[in-house]
PDB file of C-alpha atoms and ligand atoms in Angstrom:
ATOM      1  CA  MET A   1      -0.208   0.441   0.004  1.00 69.00           C
ATOM      2  CA  ARG A   2       2.751   2.217   0.613  1.00 91.00           C
ATOM      3  CA  PRO A   3       5.856   1.980  -1.258  1.00 91.00           C
ATOM      4  CA  LEU A   4       8.848   1.563   0.419  1.00 98.00           C
ATOM      5  CA  PHE A   5      10.796   5.729  -0.579  1.00 98.00           C
ATOM      6  CA  ILE A   6      14.910   5.077  -0.002  1.00 98.00           C
ATOM      7  CA  ALA A   7      16.621   8.849  -0.621  1.00 98.00           C
ATOM      8  CA  GLY A   8      20.476   9.330   0.022  1.00 98.00           C
ATOM      9  CA  ASN A   9      21.261  12.930   1.565  1.00 98.00           C
ATOM     10  CA  TRP A  10      24.428  13.407   0.580  1.00 98.00           C
ATOM     11  CA  LYS A  11      24.986  15.997   3.196  1.00 98.00           C
ATOM     12  CA  MET A  12      28.288  19.048   2.352  1.00 98.00           C
ATOM     13  CA  ASN A  13      29.497  16.144   0.225  1.00 98.00           C
ATOM     14  CA  PRO A  14      31.409  14.906  -2.524  1.00 98.00           C
ATOM     15  CA  THR A  15      34.356  17.548  -3.082  1.00 98.00           C
ATOM     16  CA  THR A  16      33.956  18.308  -6.239  1.00 98.00           C
ATOM     17  CA  ARG A  17      31.057  17.795  -9.587  1.00 98.00           C
ATOM     18  CA  ASP A  18      32.931  14.748 -11.239  1.00 98.00           C
ATOM     19  CA  ASP A  19      32.410  12.861  -7.732  1.00 98.00           C
ATOM     20  CA  ALA A  20      28.684  13.975  -7.257  1.00 98.00           C
ATOM     21  CA  VAL A  21      28.154  12.838 -11.239  1.00 98.00           C
ATOM     22  CA  LYS A  22      30.483   9.537 -10.977  1.00 98.00           C
ATOM     23  CA  LEU A  23      27.986   8.916  -7.894  1.00 98.00           C
ATOM     24  CA  ALA A  24      24.948   9.481  -9.686  1.00 98.00           C
ATOM     25  CA  LEU A  25      26.103   8.013 -12.855  1.00 98.00           C
ATOM     26  CA  GLU A  26      26.464   4.427 -10.741  1.00 98.00           C
ATOM     27  CA  VAL A  27      23.300   4.642  -8.817  1.00 98.00           C
ATOM     28  CA  LYS A  28      21.627   4.994 -11.593  1.00 98.00           C
ATOM     29  CA  ALA A  29      23.598   1.867 -12.937  1.00 98.00           C
ATOM     30  CA  GLY A  30      22.558   0.031 -10.267  1.00 98.00           C
ATOM     31  CA  VAL A  31      18.348   1.145 -10.140  1.00 98.00           C
ATOM     32  CA  GLY A  32      18.332   0.749 -13.920  1.00 97.00           C
ATOM     33  CA  ALA A  33      14.839   1.692 -14.806  1.00 97.00           C
ATOM     34  CA  GLU A  34      13.392  -0.299 -12.192  1.00 95.00           C
ATOM     35  CA  VAL A  35      10.786   2.009  -9.645  1.00 95.00           C
ATOM     36  CA  SER A  36      10.670   0.383  -6.749  1.00 94.00           C
ATOM     37  CA  PRO A  37      11.447   0.259  -4.551  1.00 97.00           C
ATOM     38  CA  ARG A  38      11.601   4.617  -4.315  1.00 98.00           C
ATOM     39  CA  VAL A  39      14.415   5.818  -5.223  1.00 98.00           C
ATOM     40  CA  ALA A  40      15.785   9.664  -4.906  1.00 98.00           C
ATOM     41  CA  VAL A  41      19.116  11.479  -3.754  1.00 99.00           C
ATOM     42  CA  CYS A  42      19.994  14.831  -2.083  1.00 99.00           C
ATOM     43  CA  PRO A  43      23.013  16.768  -4.162  1.00 98.00           C
ATOM     44  CA  PRO A  44      24.511  19.414  -2.241  1.00 98.00           C
ATOM     45  CA  ALA A  45      22.634  22.419  -4.268  1.00 98.00           C
ATOM     46  CA  ILE A  46      25.895  23.787  -6.651  1.00 98.00           C
ATOM     47  CA  PHE A  47      25.432  20.401  -8.202  1.00 98.00           C
ATOM     48  CA  LEU A  48      22.643  19.878  -8.831  1.00 98.00           C
ATOM     49  CA  ALA A  49      22.415  20.997 -12.082  1.00 98.00           C
ATOM     50  CA  ALA A  50      24.778  18.230 -13.405  1.00 98.00           C
ATOM     51  CA  ILE A  51      23.455  15.462 -11.529  1.00 98.00           C
ATOM     52  CA  ASP A  52      19.616  16.691 -12.785  1.00 98.00           C
ATOM     53  CA  GLU A  53      21.244  15.870 -15.543  1.00 98.00           C
ATOM     54  CA  ALA A  54      23.526  12.791 -14.992  1.00 98.00           C
ATOM     55  CA  LEU A  55      20.568  10.812 -13.891  1.00 98.00           C
ATOM     56  CA  ALA A  56      18.332  11.888 -17.251  1.00 98.00           C
ATOM     57  CA  GLY A  57      15.346   8.916 -18.198  1.00 97.00           C
ATOM     58  CA  SER A  58      16.174   7.415 -14.642  1.00 98.00           C
ATOM     59  CA  PRO A  59      13.052   7.208 -12.204  1.00 98.00           C
ATOM     60  CA  ILE A  60      15.602   8.178  -8.981  1.00 98.00           C
ATOM     61  CA  GLY A  61      13.932  11.626  -7.880  1.00 98.00           C
ATOM     62  CA  LEU A  62      16.324  14.892  -6.798  1.00 98.00           C
ATOM     63  CA  GLY A  63      16.600  16.667  -3.536  1.00 99.00           C
ATOM     64  CA  GLY A  64      17.112  19.485  -2.231  1.00 98.00           C
ATOM     65  CA  GLN A  65      18.817  19.190   1.121  1.00 98.00           C
ATOM     66  CA  ASN A  66      16.982  23.053   2.453  1.00 98.00           C
ATOM     67  CA  MET A  67      15.146  25.551   0.505  1.00 98.00           C
ATOM     68  CA  HIS A  68      14.483  29.232   2.015  1.00 98.00           C
ATOM     69  CA  ALA A  69      10.662  30.236   2.172  1.00 98.00           C
ATOM     70  CA  LYS A  70      10.376  32.866   0.063  1.00 98.00           C
ATOM     71  CA  THR A  71       9.952  32.483  -3.208  1.00 98.00           C
ATOM     72  CA  ASP A  72      12.462  35.006  -4.034  1.00 98.00           C
ATOM     73  CA  GLY A  73      13.879  38.067  -2.874  1.00 98.00           C
ATOM     74  CA  ALA A  74      17.459  39.473  -0.225  1.00 98.00           C
ATOM     75  CA  TYR A  75      18.128  36.636   0.801  1.00 98.00           C
ATOM     76  CA  THR A  76      21.767  36.269  -0.404  1.00 98.00           C
ATOM     77  CA  GLY A  77      23.215  32.954   0.144  1.00 97.00           C
ATOM     78  CA  GLU A  78      19.558  31.068   0.052  1.00 98.00           C
ATOM     79  CA  ILE A  79      17.875  29.047  -2.739  1.00 98.00           C
ATOM     80  CA  SER A  80      14.209  29.051  -2.689  1.00 98.00           C
ATOM     81  CA  ALA A  81      11.379  26.026  -4.040  1.00 98.00           C
ATOM     82  CA  PRO A  82      10.702  27.236  -7.076  1.00 98.00           C
ATOM     83  CA  MET A  83      14.419  27.222  -8.722  1.00 98.00           C
ATOM     84  CA  LEU A  84      15.122  23.995  -7.055  1.00 98.00           C
ATOM     85  CA  VAL A  85      12.293  23.415  -9.557  1.00 98.00           C
ATOM     86  CA  ASP A  86      13.614  25.171 -12.238  1.00 98.00           C
ATOM     87  CA  VAL A  87      17.191  22.930 -11.661  1.00 98.00           C
ATOM     88  CA  GLY A  88      15.081  19.276 -12.001  1.00 98.00           C
ATOM     89  CA  CYS A  89      14.160  18.795  -7.617  1.00 98.00           C
ATOM     90  CA  THR A  90      10.866  16.581  -7.201  1.00 98.00           C
ATOM     91  CA  HIS A  91      12.213  16.928  -3.156  1.00 98.00           C
ATOM     92  CA  VAL A  92      13.544  18.553  -0.764  1.00 99.00           C
ATOM     93  CA  ILE A  93      14.357  17.416   2.831  1.00 98.00           C
ATOM     94  CA  LEU A  94      13.466  20.250   5.695  1.00 98.00           C
ATOM     95  CA  GLY A  95      14.718  20.774   9.290  1.00 98.00           C
ATOM     96  CA  HIS A  96      17.220  18.236   9.951  1.00 98.00           C
ATOM     97  CA  SER A  97      18.524  17.824  12.696  1.00 96.00           C
ATOM     98  CA  GLU A  98      21.758  18.848  11.477  1.00 96.00           C
ATOM     99  CA  ARG A  99      19.535  22.768  10.196  1.00 97.00           C
ATOM    100  CA  ARG A 100      17.801  22.561  13.816  1.00 95.00           C
ATOM    101  CA  HIS A 101      20.110  21.897  15.248  1.00 93.00           C
ATOM    102  CA  GLY A 102      23.067  23.964  13.973  1.00 90.00           C
ATOM    103  CA  MET A 103      21.976  26.629  11.828  1.00 93.00           C
ATOM    104  CA  GLY A 104      18.732  27.512  14.717  1.00 94.00           C
ATOM    105  CA  GLU A 105      15.656  25.762  12.917  1.00 97.00           C
ATOM    106  CA  THR A 106      12.387  26.308  14.137  1.00 98.00           C
ATOM    107  CA  ASP A 107       9.485  24.132  13.874  1.00 98.00           C
ATOM    108  CA  ALA A 108       7.558  27.489  11.842  1.00 98.00           C
ATOM    109  CA  MET A 109      10.262  28.132  10.394  1.00 98.00           C
ATOM    110  CA  VAL A 110      10.168  24.351   8.620  1.00 98.00           C
ATOM    111  CA  ASN A 111       6.353  25.140   8.198  1.00 98.00           C
ATOM    112  CA  GLN A 112       6.403  27.554   6.273  1.00 98.00           C
ATOM    113  CA  LYS A 113       9.166  25.790   4.181  1.00 98.00           C
ATOM    114  CA  LEU A 114       6.715  23.246   3.799  1.00 98.00           C
ATOM    115  CA  LEU A 115       4.234  25.173   2.784  1.00 98.00           C
ATOM    116  CA  ALA A 116       6.306  26.599   0.082  1.00 98.00           C
ATOM    117  CA  ALA A 117       7.546  23.556  -0.964  1.00 98.00           C
ATOM    118  CA  LEU A 118       3.767  22.244  -1.403  1.00 98.00           C
ATOM    119  CA  ALA A 119       2.357  25.412  -3.046  1.00 98.00           C
ATOM    120  CA  ALA A 120       6.631  24.751  -5.771  1.00 98.00           C
ATOM    121  CA  GLY A 121       4.887  20.828  -6.417  1.00 98.00           C
ATOM    122  CA  LEU A 122       7.809  19.455  -4.366  1.00 98.00           C
ATOM    123  CA  ILE A 123       8.329  16.219  -2.202  1.00 98.00           C
ATOM    124  CA  PRO A 124       8.739  17.353   1.406  1.00 98.00           C
ATOM    125  CA  ILE A 125      10.713  14.854   3.072  1.00 98.00           C
ATOM    126  CA  VAL A 126       9.847  16.887   7.038  1.00 98.00           C
ATOM    127  CA  CYS A 127      12.434  15.124   9.316  1.00 98.00           C
ATOM    128  CA  LEU A 128      11.992  15.471  13.560  1.00 98.00           C
ATOM    129  CA  GLY A 129      13.382  12.992  15.785  1.00 97.00           C
ATOM    130  CA  GLU A 130      14.530  13.322  19.345  1.00 97.00           C
ATOM    131  CA  THR A 131      18.247  14.058  20.463  1.00 95.00           C
ATOM    132  CA  LEU A 132      19.714  11.648  23.178  1.00 94.00           C
ATOM    133  CA  GLU A 133      19.157  13.484  26.751  1.00 95.00           C
ATOM    134  CA  GLU A 134      15.576  13.899  25.425  1.00 96.00           C
ATOM    135  CA  ARG A 135      15.111  10.113  24.828  1.00 95.00           C
ATOM    136  CA  GLU A 136      16.897   9.595  28.676  1.00 94.00           C
ATOM    137  CA  THR A 137      14.593  11.327  29.914  1.00 96.00           C
ATOM    138  CA  ASP A 138      11.512  10.470  28.319  1.00 96.00           C
ATOM    139  CA  ARG A 139      10.223  13.137  26.517  1.00 97.00           C
ATOM    140  CA  THR A 140      10.817  11.488  22.478  1.00 97.00           C
ATOM    141  CA  GLU A 141       6.956  10.910  22.180  1.00 97.00           C
ATOM    142  CA  SER A 142       6.406  14.649  23.614  1.00 98.00           C
ATOM    143  CA  VAL A 143       9.404  15.837  21.084  1.00 98.00           C
ATOM    144  CA  VAL A 144       7.930  14.800  18.321  1.00 98.00           C
ATOM    145  CA  THR A 145       4.240  15.592  18.853  1.00 98.00           C
ATOM    146  CA  THR A 146       5.314  19.451  19.709  1.00 98.00           C
ATOM    147  CA  GLN A 147       8.155  19.029  16.058  1.00 98.00           C
ATOM    148  CA  LEU A 148       4.784  17.179  13.844  1.00 98.00           C
ATOM    149  CA  THR A 149       2.588  20.198  15.451  1.00 98.00           C
ATOM    150  CA  GLY A 150       4.310  22.999  14.526  1.00 98.00           C
ATOM    151  CA  SER A 151       6.346  21.735  11.393  1.00 98.00           C
ATOM    152  CA  LEU A 152       2.324  20.457   9.932  1.00 98.00           C
ATOM    153  CA  ALA A 153       0.960  23.197  11.003  1.00 98.00           C
ATOM    154  CA  GLY A 154      -2.101  24.765   7.966  1.00 97.00           C
ATOM    155  CA  LEU A 155      -1.841  21.442   5.642  1.00 98.00           C
ATOM    156  CA  SER A 156      -5.006  20.016   4.537  1.00 98.00           C
ATOM    157  CA  ALA A 157      -4.695  16.439   4.286  1.00 98.00           C
ATOM    158  CA  GLU A 158      -4.736  16.007   0.922  1.00 97.00           C
ATOM    159  CA  GLN A 159      -1.531  18.167   1.208  1.00 98.00           C
ATOM    160  CA  MET A 160      -0.740  15.795   4.287  1.00 98.00           C
ATOM    161  CA  ALA A 161      -1.184  12.764   1.885  1.00 97.00           C
ATOM    162  CA  GLY A 162       2.341  14.163   0.352  1.00 96.00           C
ATOM    163  CA  VAL A 163       4.636  14.946   2.621  1.00 98.00           C
ATOM    164  CA  VAL A 164       7.157  12.059   3.652  1.00 98.00           C
ATOM    165  CA  LEU A 165       8.796  11.921   6.497  1.00 98.00           C
ATOM    166  CA  ALA A 166      12.126  11.810   8.397  1.00 98.00           C
ATOM    167  CA  TYR A 167      11.889  10.295  11.706  1.00 98.00           C
ATOM    168  CA  GLU A 168      15.127  10.581  12.016  1.00 97.00           C
ATOM    169  CA  PRO A 169      16.863  10.758  16.583  1.00 96.00           C
ATOM    170  CA  VAL A 170      19.204  12.709  16.153  1.00 95.00           C
ATOM    171  CA  TRP A 171      22.136   9.976  18.722  1.00 93.00           C
ATOM    172  CA  ALA A 172      21.421   7.897  15.363  1.00 94.00           C
ATOM    173  CA  ILE A 173      23.242  10.538  12.650  1.00 92.00           C
ATOM    174  CA  GLY A 174      26.927   9.326  11.944  1.00 89.00           C
ATOM    175  CA  THR A 175      27.710   7.376  15.427  1.00 90.00           C
ATOM    176  CA  GLY A 176      26.387   3.954  13.652  1.00 87.00           C
ATOM    177  CA  ARG A 177      24.392   3.316  16.776  1.00 90.00           C
ATOM    178  CA  VAL A 178      20.909   2.725  15.181  1.00 89.00           C
ATOM    179  CA  ALA A 179      18.239   2.794  16.717  1.00 91.00           C
ATOM    180  CA  THR A 180      16.661  -1.117  17.014  1.00 96.00           C
ATOM    181  CA  PRO A 181      13.568  -2.102  14.634  1.00 96.00           C
ATOM    182  CA  ASP A 182      11.574  -1.466  18.360  1.00 97.00           C
ATOM    183  CA  GLN A 183      12.905   1.434  18.989  1.00 96.00           C
ATOM    184  CA  ALA A 184      11.726   2.742  15.424  1.00 97.00           C
ATOM    185  CA  GLN A 185       8.598   1.911  15.324  1.00 98.00           C
ATOM    186  CA  HIS A 186       7.362   2.273  18.194  1.00 98.00           C
ATOM    187  CA  VAL A 187       7.828   5.448  17.334  1.00 98.00           C
ATOM    188  CA  HIS A 188       6.846   5.223  13.662  1.00 98.00           C
ATOM    189  CA  ALA A 189       3.857   3.388  14.776  1.00 98.00           C
ATOM    190  CA  PHE A 190       3.189   6.700  17.423  1.00 98.00           C
ATOM    191  CA  ILE A 191       3.686   9.526  14.565  1.00 98.00           C
ATOM    192  CA  ARG A 192       0.488   8.007  12.712  1.00 98.00           C
ATOM    193  CA  GLN A 193      -1.318   7.939  15.346  1.00 98.00           C
ATOM    194  CA  SER A 194      -0.040  11.020  16.517  1.00 98.00           C
ATOM    195  CA  LEU A 195      -1.388  11.818  12.344  1.00 98.00           C
ATOM    196  CA  ALA A 196      -5.358  10.206  12.527  1.00 98.00           C
ATOM    197  CA  ARG A 197      -5.465  12.154  14.816  1.00 97.00           C
ATOM    198  CA  SER A 198      -4.751  15.630  13.947  1.00 97.00           C
ATOM    199  CA  PHE A 199      -5.984  13.906   9.818  1.00 97.00           C
ATOM    200  CA  ASP A 200      -7.791  10.674   9.981  1.00 97.00           C
ATOM    201  CA  GLN A 201      -7.122   7.179   9.124  1.00 97.00           C
ATOM    202  CA  ALA A 202      -7.137   7.383   5.578  1.00 97.00           C
ATOM    203  CA  THR A 203      -3.952   9.704   5.643  1.00 98.00           C
ATOM    204  CA  ALA A 204      -2.217   8.418   8.549  1.00 98.00           C
ATOM    205  CA  SER A 205      -1.653   5.624   6.358  1.00 97.00           C
ATOM    206  CA  ARG A 206      -0.812   6.853   3.058  1.00 97.00           C
ATOM    207  CA  VAL A 207       2.120   9.112   4.581  1.00 98.00           C
ATOM    208  CA  VAL A 208       5.667   7.539   3.905  1.00 98.00           C
ATOM    209  CA  VAL A 209       7.320   7.885   7.518  1.00 98.00           C
ATOM    210  CA  GLN A 210      11.073   7.183   6.489  1.00 98.00           C
ATOM    211  CA  TYR A 211      13.459   6.056   9.262  1.00 98.00           C
ATOM    212  CA  GLY A 212      17.507   7.291   9.096  1.00 97.00           C
ATOM    213  CA  GLY A 213      20.749   7.009  11.704  1.00 96.00           C
ATOM    214  CA  SER A 214      22.777   4.143  10.674  1.00 95.00           C
ATOM    215  CA  VAL A 215      21.532   2.949   8.301  1.00 97.00           C
ATOM    216  CA  LYS A 216      24.298  -0.023   6.394  1.00 97.00           C
ATOM    217  CA  ALA A 217      22.941  -1.822   4.291  1.00 97.00           C
ATOM    218  CA  ASP A 218      23.575  -4.344   6.748  1.00 96.00           C
ATOM    219  CA  ASN A 219      20.595  -3.260   8.926  1.00 97.00           C
ATOM    220  CA  ALA A 220      18.039  -2.384   5.577  1.00 98.00           C
ATOM    221  CA  SER A 221      16.187  -5.536   6.257  1.00 97.00           C
ATOM    222  CA  GLU A 222      15.446  -6.176   9.537  1.00 97.00           C
ATOM    223  CA  LEU A 223      13.885  -1.583   9.737  1.00 97.00           C
ATOM    224  CA  LEU A 224      12.583  -1.691   6.270  1.00 98.00           C
ATOM    225  CA  SER A 225      10.500  -4.738   7.723  1.00 97.00           C
ATOM    226  CA  CYS A 226       8.444  -2.991  10.003  1.00 97.00           C
ATOM    227  CA  PRO A 227       4.499  -2.266   9.809  1.00 97.00           C
ATOM    228  CA  ASP A 228       5.079   1.758   9.452  1.00 98.00           C
ATOM    229  CA  ILE A 229       9.085   1.928   9.100  1.00 98.00           C
ATOM    230  CA  ASP A 230       8.093   2.803   4.760  1.00 98.00           C
ATOM    231  CA  GLY A 231      12.003   3.328   3.722  1.00 98.00           C
ATOM    232  CA  ALA A 232      14.850   5.351   4.666  1.00 98.00           C
ATOM    233  CA  LEU A 233      16.987   8.169   4.945  1.00 98.00           C
ATOM    234  CA  VAL A 234      20.703   7.245   4.208  1.00 98.00           C
ATOM    235  CA  GLY A 235      23.263   9.870   5.336  1.00 98.00           C
ATOM    236  CA  GLY A 236      26.781   7.985   5.158  1.00 97.00           C
ATOM    237  CA  ALA A 237      25.647   4.744   3.662  1.00 98.00           C
ATOM    238  CA  SER A 238      24.802   6.779  -0.104  1.00 98.00           C
ATOM    239  CA  LEU A 239      27.898   8.915  -0.608  1.00 98.00           C
ATOM    240  CA  LYS A 240      28.866   4.870  -1.288  1.00 98.00           C
ATOM    241  CA  SER A 241      27.131   3.971  -3.919  1.00 98.00           C
ATOM    242  CA  PRO A 242      27.950  -0.167  -3.636  1.00 98.00           C
ATOM    243  CA  ASP A 243      26.438   0.652  -0.169  1.00 98.00           C
ATOM    244  CA  PHE A 244      24.208   2.989  -1.514  1.00 98.00           C
ATOM    245  CA  LEU A 245      22.968   0.238  -3.845  1.00 98.00           C
ATOM    246  CA  GLY A 246      23.131  -2.017  -1.179  1.00 98.00           C
ATOM    247  CA  ILE A 247      19.616  -0.668   0.764  1.00 98.00           C
ATOM    248  CA  ILE A 248      17.469  -0.343  -1.911  1.00 98.00           C
ATOM    249  CA  SER A 249      18.078  -3.418  -2.932  1.00 98.00           C
ATOM    250  CA  ALA A 250      17.849  -4.810   0.571  1.00 98.00           C
ATOM    251  CA  ALA A 251      14.168  -2.610   0.407  1.00 98.00           C
ATOM    252  CA  ARG A 252      13.313  -4.335  -2.591  1.00 97.00           C
ATOM    253  CA  ALA A 253      14.454  -7.792  -1.129  1.00 97.00           C
ATOM    254  CA  VAL A 254      11.520  -6.555   1.301  1.00 97.00           C
ATOM    255  CA  GLU A 255       8.959  -5.042  -0.545  1.00 95.00           C
ATOM    256  CA  SER A 256       9.134  -8.884  -2.748  1.00 93.00           C
ATOM    257  CA  ALA A 257       8.667 -11.088   0.313  1.00 93.00           C
ATOM    258  CA  GLY A 258       5.021  -8.926   0.435  1.00 86.00           C
ATOM    259  CA  LYS A 259       5.940  -5.482   2.877  1.00 79.00           C
ATOM    260  CA  SER A 260       3.768  -2.860   0.744  1.00 55.00           C
TER     261      SER A 260
HETATM  262  P1  PGA B   1      23.062   9.247   8.724  1.00 52.16           P
HETATM  263  O1  PGA B   1      22.677   9.744   8.812  1.00 52.16           O
HETATM  264  O2  PGA B   1      22.700   7.793   7.418  1.00 52.16           O
HETATM  265  O3  PGA B   1      24.933   9.005   8.166  1.00 52.16           O
HETATM  266  O4  PGA B   1      22.589   8.461  10.035  1.00 52.16           O
HETATM  267  C1  PGA B   1      21.301   9.867   7.878  1.00 52.16           C
HETATM  268  C2  PGA B   1      20.842  11.699   7.590  1.00 52.16           C
HETATM  269  O5  PGA B   1      21.259  12.547   8.734  1.00 52.16           O
HETATM  270  O6  PGA B   1      19.431  11.952   7.034  1.00 52.16           O
END
C-alpha cells in the first residue's frame, strides 16, 4: 500500500562536481529502470543541475537539502523552492536535525518552508527526532508531538498525504548507533497515530515515514520490515554506491517478501 522510499542525503559531500556526477551515474546504473522501491538522491545544491543531467532517463528523484520559504527576493545565499524545481528537483529535505540544531531552524520555519515546497510542487521530506538527552528523560513522544504539530500546521489532509516524514533520532545520525527495529517501529507507530488524530486514519495510512540514522545495507532489511517503517533517509551510506545500492536491494527484497 505504501511504496518503500530510499533517499540519499549527501550532506556537504563530495567535494567536486566530477565525484558527485560519478556517484550519481553509479546509482543510476544500479537502479536501472526499476521504480520500486522509490529512490532519490539529495546532493549539495551547487551540484543539482549537473546531477539532474546525469540522471536523465532514470526514475531516480532529485532532492534539495534545504530551501528558503520565500520564492525570491533579497535573501543572500538562499535558494527558493521554484529554483529547486527549475533545476530538476522533485523533492526537498526540510528540518534536518543538522539544520534544527546547527542552524537554529524552528518548527515554525520548517512549517513555512513546507507550505512553500508544496506550493512549488516539490515532495517534502520533513525530518524530526529526539536528542539522546530527550530520549533518556522519556521525552521522545512529547518532542515528536511538538515537532509534528509545529511543522505540519495548516496542512490539509490531501497535502499531508503527499508529505514524506523522516524519523531520525539525533543520537543515531552519523554515529553508527542505529535505533533497534523495536525502538524505531514504536516511534513510527506513534507518529502514524498522531497523524490519524490530527488528520484522519486514511491520511495517516498513506503517509510515507522513513527512518534515518546509521542505516546500512546490513541493518536495512530488519528496519524496513517493520510495519510502519516505509523507507530510509540515508546519510553516510549514500556516499558509496555499493552501500547505497545494497540498501536499495534490501528494500526490494522486503517488498518482494510481501511488504507494501
Ligand atoms: P546517517 O545520516 O545515515 O549518516 O546516520 C542520516 C541523515 O542524517 O539523514
